[in-house]
XYZ file of C-alpha atoms in Angstrom:
433
model
C 26.578 -23.175 -32.755
C 23.485 -21.591 -34.415
C 23.302 -21.672 -38.262
C 23.644 -17.851 -38.513
C 26.884 -18.119 -36.456
C 28.346 -20.816 -38.613
C 27.410 -19.048 -41.622
C 29.294 -16.080 -40.373
C 32.381 -17.972 -39.119
C 32.466 -19.649 -42.565
C 32.317 -16.325 -44.275
C 35.128 -15.069 -42.054
C 37.408 -17.935 -42.811
C 36.687 -17.532 -46.709
C 37.650 -13.786 -46.216
C 40.633 -14.546 -44.362
C 42.008 -16.996 -46.992
C 41.172 -14.315 -49.768
C 43.224 -11.941 -47.452
C 46.310 -14.316 -47.110
C 46.276 -14.330 -50.915
C 46.201 -10.461 -51.061
C 49.045 -10.356 -48.790
C 51.478 -12.647 -50.790
C 50.906 -10.274 -53.693
C 50.814 -13.670 -55.754
C 48.143 -14.583 -58.158
C 44.673 -13.612 -58.723
C 41.470 -14.563 -56.451
C 39.657 -17.007 -58.559
C 36.249 -15.665 -59.646
C 36.774 -12.301 -57.583
C 38.236 -9.923 -60.163
C 37.380 -10.205 -63.850
C 38.963 -8.664 -67.017
C 42.244 -8.290 -68.157
C 43.289 -5.004 -66.194
C 46.560 -5.573 -64.075
C 46.284 -6.004 -60.633
C 47.446 -3.041 -58.164
C 50.022 -3.711 -55.490
C 50.046 -1.156 -52.737
C 51.579 -1.308 -49.309
C 50.283 -0.175 -45.654
C 52.681 -0.352 -42.642
C 52.362 0.441 -39.017
C 54.125 -0.551 -35.733
C 52.760 -3.482 -33.871
C 53.596 -5.033 -30.473
C 56.174 -2.507 -29.699
C 56.675 -0.521 -26.368
C 55.537 2.658 -27.576
C 52.579 3.536 -30.125
C 51.229 0.485 -31.739
C 48.565 1.073 -34.759
C 47.843 -2.571 -35.838
C 44.186 -1.501 -37.126
C 45.737 0.330 -39.862
C 47.060 -2.796 -42.029
C 43.970 -4.631 -40.960
C 41.658 -2.086 -42.432
C 43.602 -2.307 -45.753
C 43.466 -6.026 -45.860
C 39.450 -5.504 -44.990
C 39.179 -2.864 -47.847
C 40.904 -4.793 -50.121
C 38.524 -7.700 -49.544
C 35.747 -5.409 -50.168
C 36.837 -4.137 -53.406
C 37.775 -7.540 -54.653
C 34.605 -8.966 -53.807
C 33.051 -6.747 -56.560
C 35.409 -6.827 -59.277
C 38.260 -4.731 -57.579
C 38.962 -1.216 -57.993
C 37.793 -0.366 -61.925
C 38.774 -3.771 -62.766
C 42.301 -4.095 -60.951
C 42.616 -6.558 -58.329
C 43.853 -4.896 -55.206
C 46.764 -6.507 -53.550
C 47.917 -5.178 -50.220
C 51.177 -5.912 -48.624
C 51.953 -4.933 -45.081
C 54.675 -4.569 -42.941
C 55.592 -4.034 -39.263
C 57.443 -0.853 -39.099
C 58.214 -1.600 -35.305
C 58.812 2.180 -34.120
C 62.208 2.095 -35.225
C 64.328 4.056 -38.069
C 65.316 0.498 -39.324
C 61.842 -0.722 -39.591
C 60.685 2.172 -41.545
C 63.531 1.721 -43.748
C 62.960 -2.085 -44.093
C 59.069 -1.486 -45.054
C 60.048 1.338 -47.583
C 62.402 -1.161 -49.302
C 59.838 -4.061 -49.292
C 57.594 -1.592 -51.095
C 60.162 -0.828 -53.340
C 61.193 -4.380 -54.231
C 57.439 -5.474 -54.557
C 56.847 -2.904 -57.064
C 54.140 -1.147 -55.137
C 52.438 1.872 -56.876
C 51.837 3.646 -53.636
C 52.002 3.276 -49.855
C 48.907 4.008 -48.259
C 47.174 4.930 -44.896
C 50.491 3.989 -42.987
C 52.109 5.030 -39.618
C 55.572 5.697 -38.735
C 57.259 8.503 -36.705
C 60.512 8.060 -38.924
C 59.599 9.985 -42.321
C 63.183 10.918 -43.232
C 64.216 7.005 -43.159
C 61.340 5.983 -45.578
C 60.328 9.346 -47.197
C 63.857 9.539 -49.373
C 63.559 6.006 -50.491
C 60.078 6.529 -51.641
C 61.024 9.620 -53.208
C 63.874 7.870 -55.181
C 61.667 5.406 -56.272
C 58.800 7.723 -57.469
C 56.234 6.065 -55.141
C 53.624 8.282 -53.680
C 52.749 8.118 -50.063
C 48.964 8.482 -49.952
C 47.398 9.474 -46.557
C 49.901 8.789 -43.954
C 48.736 9.490 -40.350
C 50.447 12.780 -40.207
C 52.767 12.432 -37.426
C 55.997 13.334 -39.150
C 57.000 16.670 -40.610
C 58.246 14.920 -44.024
C 54.498 13.900 -44.566
C 54.125 17.565 -45.066
C 57.080 18.730 -46.832
C 57.748 15.773 -49.632
C 56.118 16.407 -53.079
C 55.347 12.664 -53.180
C 53.320 12.791 -49.983
C 49.601 13.372 -50.164
C 48.331 13.894 -46.447
C 44.601 13.753 -45.843
C 44.727 15.616 -42.505
C 46.448 18.320 -40.974
C 48.735 15.940 -39.101
C 49.603 16.445 -35.366
C 50.404 20.078 -36.209
C 46.804 20.971 -36.788
C 45.349 18.855 -33.879
C 47.964 20.429 -31.084
C 47.344 24.121 -32.678
C 43.595 23.478 -32.952
C 43.823 22.222 -29.271
C 45.162 25.347 -28.226
C 42.209 27.311 -29.970
C 39.761 24.766 -27.945
C 41.606 25.191 -24.720
C 42.031 28.983 -25.052
C 38.431 29.646 -24.050
C 38.440 27.553 -20.727
C 42.075 27.577 -19.349
C 43.708 30.081 -17.384
C 46.941 28.020 -17.217
C 47.850 25.066 -19.306
C 50.714 22.412 -18.765
C 51.540 20.588 -21.922
C 53.145 17.022 -21.318
C 54.915 15.928 -24.508
C 57.362 13.459 -26.077
C 61.205 14.323 -25.146
C 61.885 13.941 -29.010
C 62.631 15.886 -32.089
C 58.981 15.885 -33.103
C 57.739 16.594 -29.625
C 60.046 19.823 -29.516
C 57.572 21.487 -31.987
C 54.549 20.824 -29.916
C 54.977 23.790 -27.550
C 54.998 26.291 -30.143
C 51.904 24.860 -31.946
C 49.851 24.653 -28.600
C 50.927 28.316 -28.084
C 49.819 29.282 -31.403
C 46.447 28.353 -30.663
C 46.148 29.430 -27.128
C 47.268 33.001 -28.254
C 44.700 33.607 -30.708
C 42.757 34.183 -27.628
C 45.674 36.177 -26.147
C 46.793 33.191 -23.710
C 50.191 33.603 -22.160
C 51.106 30.300 -23.518
C 51.733 26.611 -21.873
C 54.275 25.248 -19.367
C 56.325 22.824 -21.391
C 57.110 19.403 -19.612
C 58.926 16.942 -21.767
C 58.771 13.050 -20.942
C 60.083 9.886 -22.146
C 57.427 8.510 -24.824
C 57.864 4.760 -23.621
C 57.991 5.364 -19.770
C 56.369 3.078 -17.352
C 55.249 5.765 -15.213
C 55.078 9.953 -15.057
C 54.780 10.623 -11.658
C 57.186 13.644 -11.646
C 55.967 14.890 -14.873
C 52.306 14.539 -13.433
C 53.222 16.735 -10.178
C 54.980 19.245 -12.250
C 51.737 19.149 -14.689
C 49.489 19.600 -11.766
C 51.383 22.427 -9.973
C 51.857 24.514 -13.236
C 48.136 24.474 -13.804
C 46.663 24.934 -10.411
C 44.325 27.120 -9.636
C 40.983 27.959 -11.075
C 40.797 27.473 -14.638
C 43.937 25.220 -14.878
C 44.338 22.604 -17.924
C 46.705 19.736 -18.098
C 47.047 18.366 -21.804
C 49.267 15.336 -22.523
C 50.220 14.324 -26.106
C 52.076 10.908 -25.637
C 50.447 8.456 -27.830
C 49.557 5.428 -26.279
C 51.539 6.449 -23.081
C 48.920 9.270 -22.458
C 46.816 6.781 -20.836
C 49.969 6.053 -18.474
C 50.782 9.747 -17.839
C 46.858 10.140 -16.762
C 47.131 7.153 -14.629
C 50.117 8.778 -12.789
C 48.134 12.036 -12.645
C 45.256 10.002 -11.003
C 47.534 8.415 -8.541
C 48.798 11.671 -7.166
C 48.175 12.351 -3.261
C 45.010 13.987 -2.779
C 46.730 17.202 -1.351
C 48.241 17.349 -4.661
C 45.773 16.382 -6.949
C 43.326 18.899 -5.900
C 40.113 17.668 -7.375
C 39.290 15.758 -10.655
C 37.509 15.989 -14.115
C 33.756 16.404 -14.340
C 31.394 15.371 -16.883
C 31.648 18.879 -18.640
C 35.389 18.717 -18.952
C 35.416 21.584 -16.193
C 37.186 19.656 -13.497
C 34.964 18.420 -10.279
C 31.419 19.784 -10.534
C 32.168 23.271 -11.904
C 35.784 23.823 -12.561
C 36.415 25.913 -9.538
C 38.039 25.354 -6.176
C 41.413 24.488 -7.748
C 40.003 21.751 -9.858
C 42.442 20.820 -12.971
C 40.657 20.018 -16.170
C 42.333 17.372 -18.502
C 42.784 17.183 -22.368
C 44.382 15.807 -25.327
C 44.280 15.050 -29.169
C 42.892 12.212 -31.011
C 45.537 9.540 -31.394
C 46.653 9.859 -27.889
C 42.969 9.664 -26.512
C 40.344 8.193 -28.733
C 37.177 6.070 -27.896
C 38.870 2.628 -27.512
C 41.100 4.115 -24.646
C 38.129 5.729 -22.930
C 36.261 2.136 -23.210
C 39.386 0.117 -21.760
C 39.653 2.639 -19.066
C 36.242 2.463 -17.762
C 33.820 4.114 -20.300
C 31.696 6.701 -18.041
C 33.958 6.149 -15.010
C 37.235 6.540 -16.806
C 39.721 8.994 -15.983
C 38.885 10.623 -19.244
C 35.537 11.615 -18.361
C 34.874 15.234 -18.965
C 38.195 15.751 -21.041
C 38.551 17.944 -24.039
C 39.827 16.218 -27.175
C 40.559 17.767 -30.597
C 40.179 15.430 -33.414
C 40.514 15.501 -37.412
C 37.478 13.704 -38.398
C 33.858 13.862 -37.167
C 32.927 11.605 -33.792
C 32.937 8.082 -34.505
C 29.072 7.985 -34.234
C 28.756 10.224 -37.175
C 26.636 8.733 -39.965
C 29.376 9.856 -42.530
C 31.126 6.615 -41.069
C 28.369 4.036 -42.228
C 30.144 2.902 -45.253
C 33.349 2.285 -43.306
C 31.285 0.504 -40.523
C 29.526 -1.458 -43.224
C 32.829 -2.767 -44.693
C 34.205 -3.623 -41.432
C 31.003 -5.663 -40.312
C 30.969 -7.597 -43.636
C 34.931 -8.060 -44.307
C 36.490 -7.732 -40.685
C 33.659 -8.544 -38.149
C 35.694 -10.829 -36.049
C 39.228 -9.128 -36.393
C 39.412 -7.091 -33.016
C 42.280 -4.803 -34.533
C 40.027 -3.086 -36.639
C 37.893 -0.855 -34.134
C 35.821 1.761 -36.314
C 36.402 4.438 -33.361
C 40.015 4.207 -34.047
C 41.955 7.218 -35.393
C 44.484 5.068 -37.483
C 41.666 2.706 -38.789
C 39.800 6.099 -39.928
C 42.822 7.641 -41.722
C 43.360 4.384 -43.568
C 39.852 4.244 -44.818
C 40.098 7.887 -46.010
C 43.526 7.078 -47.673
C 42.017 3.913 -49.399
C 39.164 6.086 -50.531
C 41.793 8.437 -52.389
C 43.454 5.633 -53.807
C 39.992 4.256 -55.333
C 38.777 7.487 -56.584
C 42.287 8.313 -58.288
C 42.547 4.738 -59.933
C 38.887 4.900 -61.183
C 39.745 8.381 -62.536
C 42.505 6.984 -64.443
C 40.687 4.662 -66.109
C 43.505 2.526 -67.394
C 44.588 -1.208 -67.859
C 47.692 -0.414 -66.299
C 48.283 1.913 -63.352
C 51.812 3.064 -62.333
C 53.122 4.919 -59.463
C 53.771 7.907 -61.605
C 50.490 8.099 -62.864
C 48.986 8.126 -59.635
C 51.133 10.995 -58.432
C 50.376 13.041 -61.658
C 47.026 12.616 -61.121
C 46.975 14.111 -57.808
C 49.298 16.734 -58.905
C 46.946 17.955 -61.285
C 44.009 18.381 -59.010
C 41.938 15.127 -58.598
C 39.335 16.533 -56.210
C 38.535 13.485 -53.682
C 34.976 13.430 -52.060
C 35.577 11.576 -48.578
C 31.345 11.711 -47.809
C 31.881 14.379 -45.263
C 34.868 13.018 -43.265
C 37.067 15.835 -44.532
C 36.605 18.651 -46.715
C 36.898 17.839 -50.624
C 40.578 16.859 -50.807
C 42.907 18.304 -53.812
C 46.773 18.687 -53.975
C 47.127 21.469 -56.373
C 49.746 23.991 -55.685
C 47.047 26.433 -54.988
C 45.619 24.204 -52.441
C 48.460 23.881 -50.172
C 48.382 25.847 -47.083
C 52.108 26.837 -46.919
C 52.698 26.935 -43.503
C 56.003 27.317 -42.291
C 57.387 23.554 -41.799
C 54.012 21.999 -43.264
C 53.687 23.192 -46.476
C 51.581 20.056 -47.935
C 48.853 20.566 -45.679
C 45.503 20.738 -47.641
C 43.192 19.926 -45.017
C 43.358 22.268 -42.077
C 39.956 21.451 -40.437
C 39.688 19.963 -36.870
C 36.951 19.269 -34.550
C 36.299 19.724 -30.993
C 35.123 17.222 -28.925
C 34.492 16.144 -25.359
C 34.164 13.114 -23.226
C 30.404 12.815 -21.771
C 29.159 9.859 -20.386
C 32.065 7.774 -21.500
C 31.357 8.749 -25.161
C 33.628 11.136 -27.420
C 30.798 13.721 -28.660
C 31.245 16.933 -30.399
C 31.713 19.886 -28.107
C 30.539 22.085 -31.137
C 29.132 21.017 -34.544
C 31.064 20.924 -37.883
C 34.850 21.671 -38.315
C 37.101 24.369 -37.264
C 39.510 25.922 -39.521
C 43.155 26.304 -37.982
C 44.843 27.245 -41.036
C 45.580 30.935 -39.917
C 46.571 29.667 -36.506
C 49.329 27.319 -38.384
C 50.184 30.195 -40.544
C 51.319 32.023 -37.136
C 53.649 29.561 -35.986
C 57.282 30.452 -35.896
């Protein structure tokens, strides 16, 4: 083992030991955080090792963030203690995590993922604990007065995806979860499509934890067949499974594949069908795992919340990951959950610094955000602020403050910008009925 590698390994062992102390919430790190300011306890939860969507990178990123800030004195002198919880993709798991946050006197739940908003949000509201920068997968995150979303959630992605597809797809088939949340997706996609006077998508519900999707793939191919047809799947982790079933359809049913320009085959003609999705269902780690430039996602259109993973705005996050989580393979800087957690903790850090107090409470964090503390995310989002005047007020999603998305495409195995900058989907969301 080289000296450099041994030094890195020793650094990791030291950081891991520090991380263990952070997770227990007991005791200060010797020499890491000075001053007399009280420690700051927060929680990050996400599902892990389940049959549906898993987000282990979110709590892992939270731990790395804590190691980073505590190595230089904490957040404005407050040692950051991060509690983590496996939400397990169940309503019981979400409720259990919320109870743990309350019992451990967390001042915020930060950068977390759960599809069971009602089961955790009611408990947090009763305890006065703000939910800062959740992943954005539930309606409750955009209705609760104690939720402070950093993105426009799945609603903005799907509505924006309709806008992205409207100019290139004559027919669209949407494969989405057969769940209460999934039931909202067709109207959202259609709102974007109809901005370009498109007739709307064929709606194909599917189990979100199925082992294969041959029947739904066949329906989607048939519904999108012909020149300018597009198949989009929004199934979380099972999106890869769906497109594997899609790829395995008999040749006479498949009628072509996707090309490097997202147009299907070489030019999108002759009945070839384009494929597409949104970040969180398809992202760079998925593309890498499925073959890179030979991935079935080559050429796919993808709508995201944030700039592409190689954008220079992510440099500070990448530096923290390299220095404080460099051998933790859960923390992928291209993972949307990791990115959302980084932004959520950026919000927490700036709010605590602005408060400048020896003791920080959950109520003080919520009040600071309600008063309009302005958060600069370094270009990863527009400036974030949650004053009443900043809320979009869209039906079902009133607390959206960031209604910007990005249009991306997979080229040579990499998600790259289809067009530069952000696209505002606020008017589209306001049109959803």
